[in-house]
Amino acid sequence: MTAATPDTFVRRSPIYRLHAGSVWQAGENAAIVDHYAGNDAPDPTGAGVLIDLSPLNRTGMRGVGAQALLGGLGLPFPAQPNQAEVHVSGAIVARLGKTECWLLDNLLAPAAPLQQLGSGNNTDCFPLYCQDTHAWFVITGSHLPEMMAKVCGVDLRPAAFGPGAIVQSSIARINGIIIHQPLGDLPVFHVLADSGSAEYLWGALLDAMHEYGGVAAGIDCLPR
């Protein structure tokens, strides 16, 4: 781990000021919380954790050429809207509409295909700047459906919301995106929502987790 602080980089999470008492690590373009000092061994599998991944790379595109652009980089194009697939690099490709896809970087290591997206010209699609417009949180734990039921009216139980599924809905009265994409055997929901409402949403999710013993944590608690 390379020591860093948010001020080391131009890019920062929209809620970096909420991570007081945390130990940071240097990412590719920003600092990310490694762990909270004094928060010993948070349990990502049982009680669950909430992690701020907003500093990690993500990008998007929309247009009839999106499928060809992704295919040219060896990236998948999910068969239907509101589906996600994982590339061999660990990057997540989330298809949000007929011609719209978002790409989320590997949680544990930068994925090369994301760096290549901006290197070519494609007049049949245009970029979406979700890096700046949306915060990115990850929630884990054995009580994910019950916990999320407090803030989202959609049925997120496994039978209705399996791995690779995407929901675009209201989350604590904020329009957001939920992607069910496990990390190995660990159940994981990715939550993306408006950066301007990120502090509010962070607090709402922590409040929903409190009953089950879930806590805020850093990326260090995720399985390697």
Short mmCIF file of C-alpha atoms in Angstrom, two decimals:
data_model
loop_
_atom_site.label_atom_id
_atom_site.label_comp_id
_atom_site.label_asym_id
_atom_site.label_seq_id
_atom_site.Cartn_x
_atom_site.Cartn_y
_atom_site.Cartn_z
CA MET A 1 0.00 0.00 0.00
CA THR A 2 1.31 3.46 -0.94
CA ALA A 3 0.35 6.16 1.54
CA ALA A 4 -1.65 9.07 0.14
CA THR A 5 -4.29 11.64 0.98
CA PRO A 6 -7.10 13.02 -1.18
CA ASP A 7 -5.17 16.28 -1.52
CA THR A 8 -2.40 14.40 -3.32
CA PHE A 9 -4.61 14.19 -6.42
CA VAL A 10 -6.90 16.49 -8.38
CA ARG A 11 -9.62 13.82 -8.52
CA ARG A 12 -11.42 13.17 -5.23
CA SER A 13 -14.53 11.42 -4.02
CA PRO A 14 -17.49 13.80 -3.56
CA ILE A 15 -17.65 12.59 0.06
CA TYR A 16 -13.95 12.44 0.90
CA ARG A 17 -14.47 14.82 3.84
CA LEU A 18 -16.71 12.22 5.50
CA HIS A 19 -13.85 9.73 5.73
CA ALA A 20 -12.21 11.30 8.76
CA GLY A 21 -9.90 8.93 10.62
CA SER A 22 -9.26 6.77 7.57
CA VAL A 23 -6.01 5.46 6.15
CA TRP A 24 -5.72 6.09 2.42
CA GLN A 25 -3.93 4.32 -0.39
CA ALA A 26 -2.85 5.80 -3.71
CA GLY A 27 -4.88 4.67 -6.68
CA GLU A 28 -4.18 5.33 -10.32
CA ASN A 29 -5.64 8.85 -10.35
CA ALA A 30 -6.96 9.40 -6.82
CA ALA A 31 -6.66 8.31 -3.21
CA ILE A 32 -9.10 5.72 -1.92
CA VAL A 33 -9.86 4.64 1.64
CA ASP A 34 -7.81 1.57 2.53
CA HIS A 35 -9.30 1.19 6.02
CA TYR A 36 -10.63 3.19 8.94
CA ALA A 37 -8.19 3.48 11.82
CA GLY A 38 -9.58 1.63 14.85
CA ASN A 39 -12.19 -0.24 12.80
CA ASP A 40 -10.76 -3.71 13.30
CA ALA A 41 -11.67 -6.48 10.87
CA PRO A 42 -15.05 -5.31 9.49
CA ASP A 43 -17.08 -8.27 8.25
CA PRO A 44 -17.97 -7.93 4.55
CA THR A 45 -19.74 -11.30 4.44
CA GLY A 46 -22.07 -11.23 7.46
CA ALA A 47 -22.89 -7.80 8.87
CA GLY A 48 -21.70 -6.16 5.68
CA VAL A 49 -19.74 -3.05 4.76
CA LEU A 50 -20.28 0.13 2.77
CA ILE A 51 -17.29 1.25 0.71
CA ASP A 52 -16.80 4.46 -1.27
CA LEU A 53 -15.34 3.57 -4.67
CA SER A 54 -16.00 6.97 -6.23
CA PRO A 55 -12.28 7.60 -6.90
CA LEU A 56 -12.03 4.54 -9.17
CA ASN A 57 -12.26 4.86 -12.94
CA ARG A 58 -15.57 4.61 -14.74
CA THR A 59 -16.82 5.82 -18.08
CA GLY A 60 -19.80 5.46 -20.35
CA MET A 61 -20.95 5.72 -23.94
CA ARG A 62 -24.20 6.01 -25.85
CA GLY A 63 -24.96 5.49 -29.53
CA VAL A 64 -25.44 2.87 -32.22
CA GLY A 65 -21.67 2.31 -32.39
CA ALA A 66 -21.32 1.35 -28.73
CA GLN A 67 -21.41 -2.38 -29.36
CA ALA A 68 -18.78 -2.17 -32.11
CA LEU A 69 -16.52 0.01 -29.97
CA LEU A 70 -16.67 -2.37 -27.02
CA GLY A 71 -16.21 -5.39 -29.25
CA GLY A 72 -13.12 -3.85 -30.81
CA LEU A 73 -11.56 -3.72 -27.36
CA GLY A 74 -12.57 -7.28 -26.53
CA LEU A 75 -15.22 -6.09 -24.09
CA PRO A 76 -18.63 -7.79 -23.77
CA PHE A 77 -21.90 -6.16 -24.75
CA PRO A 78 -24.67 -7.62 -22.55
CA ALA A 79 -27.53 -9.18 -24.51
CA GLN A 80 -30.26 -7.02 -22.95
CA PRO A 81 -30.56 -3.62 -21.26
CA ASN A 82 -30.30 -3.73 -17.46
CA GLN A 83 -27.73 -6.51 -17.59
CA ALA A 84 -24.06 -6.48 -16.62
CA GLU A 85 -21.12 -8.69 -17.53
CA VAL A 86 -17.56 -8.88 -16.21
CA HIS A 87 -14.59 -8.74 -18.54
CA VAL A 88 -11.59 -10.99 -17.90
CA SER A 89 -9.78 -7.87 -16.61
CA GLY A 90 -12.37 -7.53 -13.84
CA ALA A 91 -14.02 -4.45 -15.37
CA ILE A 92 -17.83 -4.43 -15.28
CA VAL A 93 -19.77 -3.58 -18.44
CA ALA A 94 -23.27 -2.40 -17.49
CA ARG A 95 -25.80 -2.01 -20.29
CA LEU A 96 -28.33 0.60 -19.13
CA GLY A 97 -30.25 1.06 -22.35
CA LYS A 98 -30.50 -0.07 -25.97
CA THR A 99 -27.29 1.76 -26.94
CA GLU A 100 -25.93 2.93 -23.57
CA CYS A 101 -23.22 1.19 -21.56
CA TRP A 102 -21.22 2.15 -18.48
CA LEU A 103 -17.88 0.59 -17.59
CA LEU A 104 -16.69 0.30 -14.00
CA ASP A 105 -13.04 -0.39 -13.29
CA ASN A 106 -11.72 -3.47 -11.54
CA LEU A 107 -12.15 -2.90 -7.79
CA LEU A 108 -8.65 -4.14 -7.00
CA ALA A 109 -6.54 -3.22 -10.06
CA PRO A 110 -6.96 -0.80 -13.00
CA ALA A 111 -8.35 -2.49 -16.10
CA ALA A 112 -6.48 -1.74 -19.33
CA PRO A 113 -9.57 -1.70 -21.63
CA LEU A 114 -10.94 1.36 -19.84
CA GLN A 115 -7.76 3.27 -20.61
CA GLN A 116 -8.13 2.46 -24.32
CA LEU A 117 -11.68 3.73 -24.74
CA GLY A 118 -10.64 7.31 -25.32
CA SER A 119 -7.85 6.46 -27.73
CA GLY A 120 -9.98 6.08 -30.84
CA ASN A 121 -12.64 8.05 -32.70
CA ASN A 122 -16.13 6.69 -33.19
CA THR A 123 -18.69 8.98 -34.76
CA ASP A 124 -21.52 6.53 -33.98
CA CYS A 125 -21.39 7.02 -30.20
CA PHE A 126 -20.44 9.70 -27.69
CA PRO A 127 -18.95 9.59 -24.19
CA LEU A 128 -20.89 9.87 -20.94
CA TYR A 129 -18.98 11.48 -18.10
CA CYS A 130 -20.27 9.34 -15.22
CA GLN A 131 -16.89 9.71 -13.50
CA ASP A 132 -17.95 13.24 -12.55
CA THR A 133 -21.73 12.98 -12.49
CA HIS A 134 -22.14 9.89 -10.29
CA ALA A 135 -20.72 8.64 -7.01
CA TRP A 136 -19.96 4.91 -6.76
CA PHE A 137 -20.58 2.93 -3.57
CA VAL A 138 -20.33 -0.80 -2.91
CA ILE A 139 -22.44 -2.64 -0.33
CA THR A 140 -21.83 -6.20 0.84
CA GLY A 141 -23.31 -8.54 3.43
CA SER A 142 -25.75 -11.36 3.99
CA HIS A 143 -28.68 -8.97 4.57
CA LEU A 144 -28.44 -6.96 1.35
CA PRO A 145 -32.06 -7.43 0.15
CA GLU A 146 -33.55 -6.69 3.59
CA MET A 147 -31.31 -3.69 4.12
CA MET A 148 -31.95 -2.22 0.68
CA ALA A 149 -35.72 -2.70 1.12
CA LYS A 150 -35.56 0.21 3.58
CA VAL A 151 -34.44 2.63 0.88
CA CYS A 152 -35.59 1.08 -2.42
CA GLY A 153 -39.05 -0.22 -3.39
CA VAL A 154 -37.76 -2.77 -5.92
CA ASP A 155 -37.55 -6.45 -4.96
CA LEU A 156 -33.80 -7.13 -4.70
CA ARG A 157 -34.03 -10.67 -3.37
CA PRO A 158 -31.90 -13.22 -5.26
CA ALA A 159 -34.86 -14.83 -7.05
CA ALA A 160 -35.81 -11.50 -8.61
CA PHE A 161 -32.42 -9.78 -8.77
CA GLY A 162 -29.73 -12.30 -9.57
CA PRO A 163 -26.05 -11.74 -10.42
CA GLY A 164 -25.64 -9.50 -13.44
CA ALA A 165 -29.00 -7.77 -12.95
CA ILE A 166 -29.37 -3.99 -12.95
CA VAL A 167 -32.11 -1.84 -11.44
CA GLN A 168 -32.58 1.85 -12.22
CA SER A 169 -34.86 3.22 -9.53
CA SER A 170 -35.27 5.57 -6.58
CA ILE A 171 -32.82 4.91 -3.73
CA ALA A 172 -33.69 6.89 -0.60
CA ARG A 173 -35.62 9.22 -2.96
CA ILE A 174 -32.62 9.73 -5.25
CA ASN A 175 -32.51 8.37 -8.79
CA GLY A 176 -29.81 5.74 -8.87
CA ILE A 177 -28.49 2.52 -10.36
CA ILE A 178 -27.99 -0.77 -8.51
CA ILE A 179 -25.86 -3.50 -10.10
CA HIS A 180 -25.72 -6.97 -8.56
CA GLN A 181 -22.22 -8.20 -9.35
CA PRO A 182 -20.62 -10.53 -6.79
CA LEU A 183 -16.90 -10.47 -6.06
CA GLY A 184 -16.07 -14.16 -6.00
CA ASP A 185 -18.44 -15.66 -3.44
CA LEU A 186 -19.12 -12.29 -1.82
CA PRO A 187 -22.55 -10.76 -2.61
CA VAL A 188 -22.01 -7.19 -3.80
CA PHE A 189 -24.37 -4.41 -4.84
CA HIS A 190 -22.83 -1.49 -6.73
CA VAL A 191 -24.77 1.73 -6.20
CA LEU A 192 -24.31 4.73 -8.50
CA ALA A 193 -26.12 8.00 -7.88
CA ASP A 194 -25.84 11.74 -8.42
CA SER A 195 -22.60 13.13 -7.00
CA GLY A 196 -24.40 16.17 -5.61
CA SER A 197 -26.51 13.92 -3.36
CA ALA A 198 -23.70 11.54 -2.41
CA GLU A 199 -23.31 12.71 1.20
CA TYR A 200 -27.02 12.27 1.85
CA LEU A 201 -27.12 8.83 0.23
CA TRP A 202 -24.04 7.66 2.15
CA GLY A 203 -25.77 8.54 5.41
CA ALA A 204 -29.04 6.90 4.36
CA LEU A 205 -27.27 3.65 3.46
CA LEU A 206 -25.30 3.59 6.71
CA ASP A 207 -28.53 4.13 8.63
CA ALA A 208 -30.19 1.24 6.77
CA MET A 209 -27.21 -1.03 7.58
CA HIS A 210 -27.11 -0.15 11.27
CA GLU A 211 -29.75 -2.72 12.29
CA TYR A 212 -27.62 -5.52 10.85
CA GLY A 213 -24.30 -4.28 12.24
CA GLY A 214 -22.98 -3.03 8.90
CA VAL A 215 -20.31 -0.32 8.93
CA ALA A 216 -18.33 1.94 6.62
CA ALA A 217 -15.07 0.36 5.56
CA GLY A 218 -12.19 0.64 3.12
CA ILE A 219 -11.19 -1.40 0.12
CA ASP A 220 -8.73 -3.41 2.22
CA CYS A 221 -11.57 -5.62 3.57
CA LEU A 222 -12.50 -6.95 0.11
CA PRO A 223 -11.22 -10.43 -0.76
CA ARG A 224 -8.17 -10.53 -3.00
#
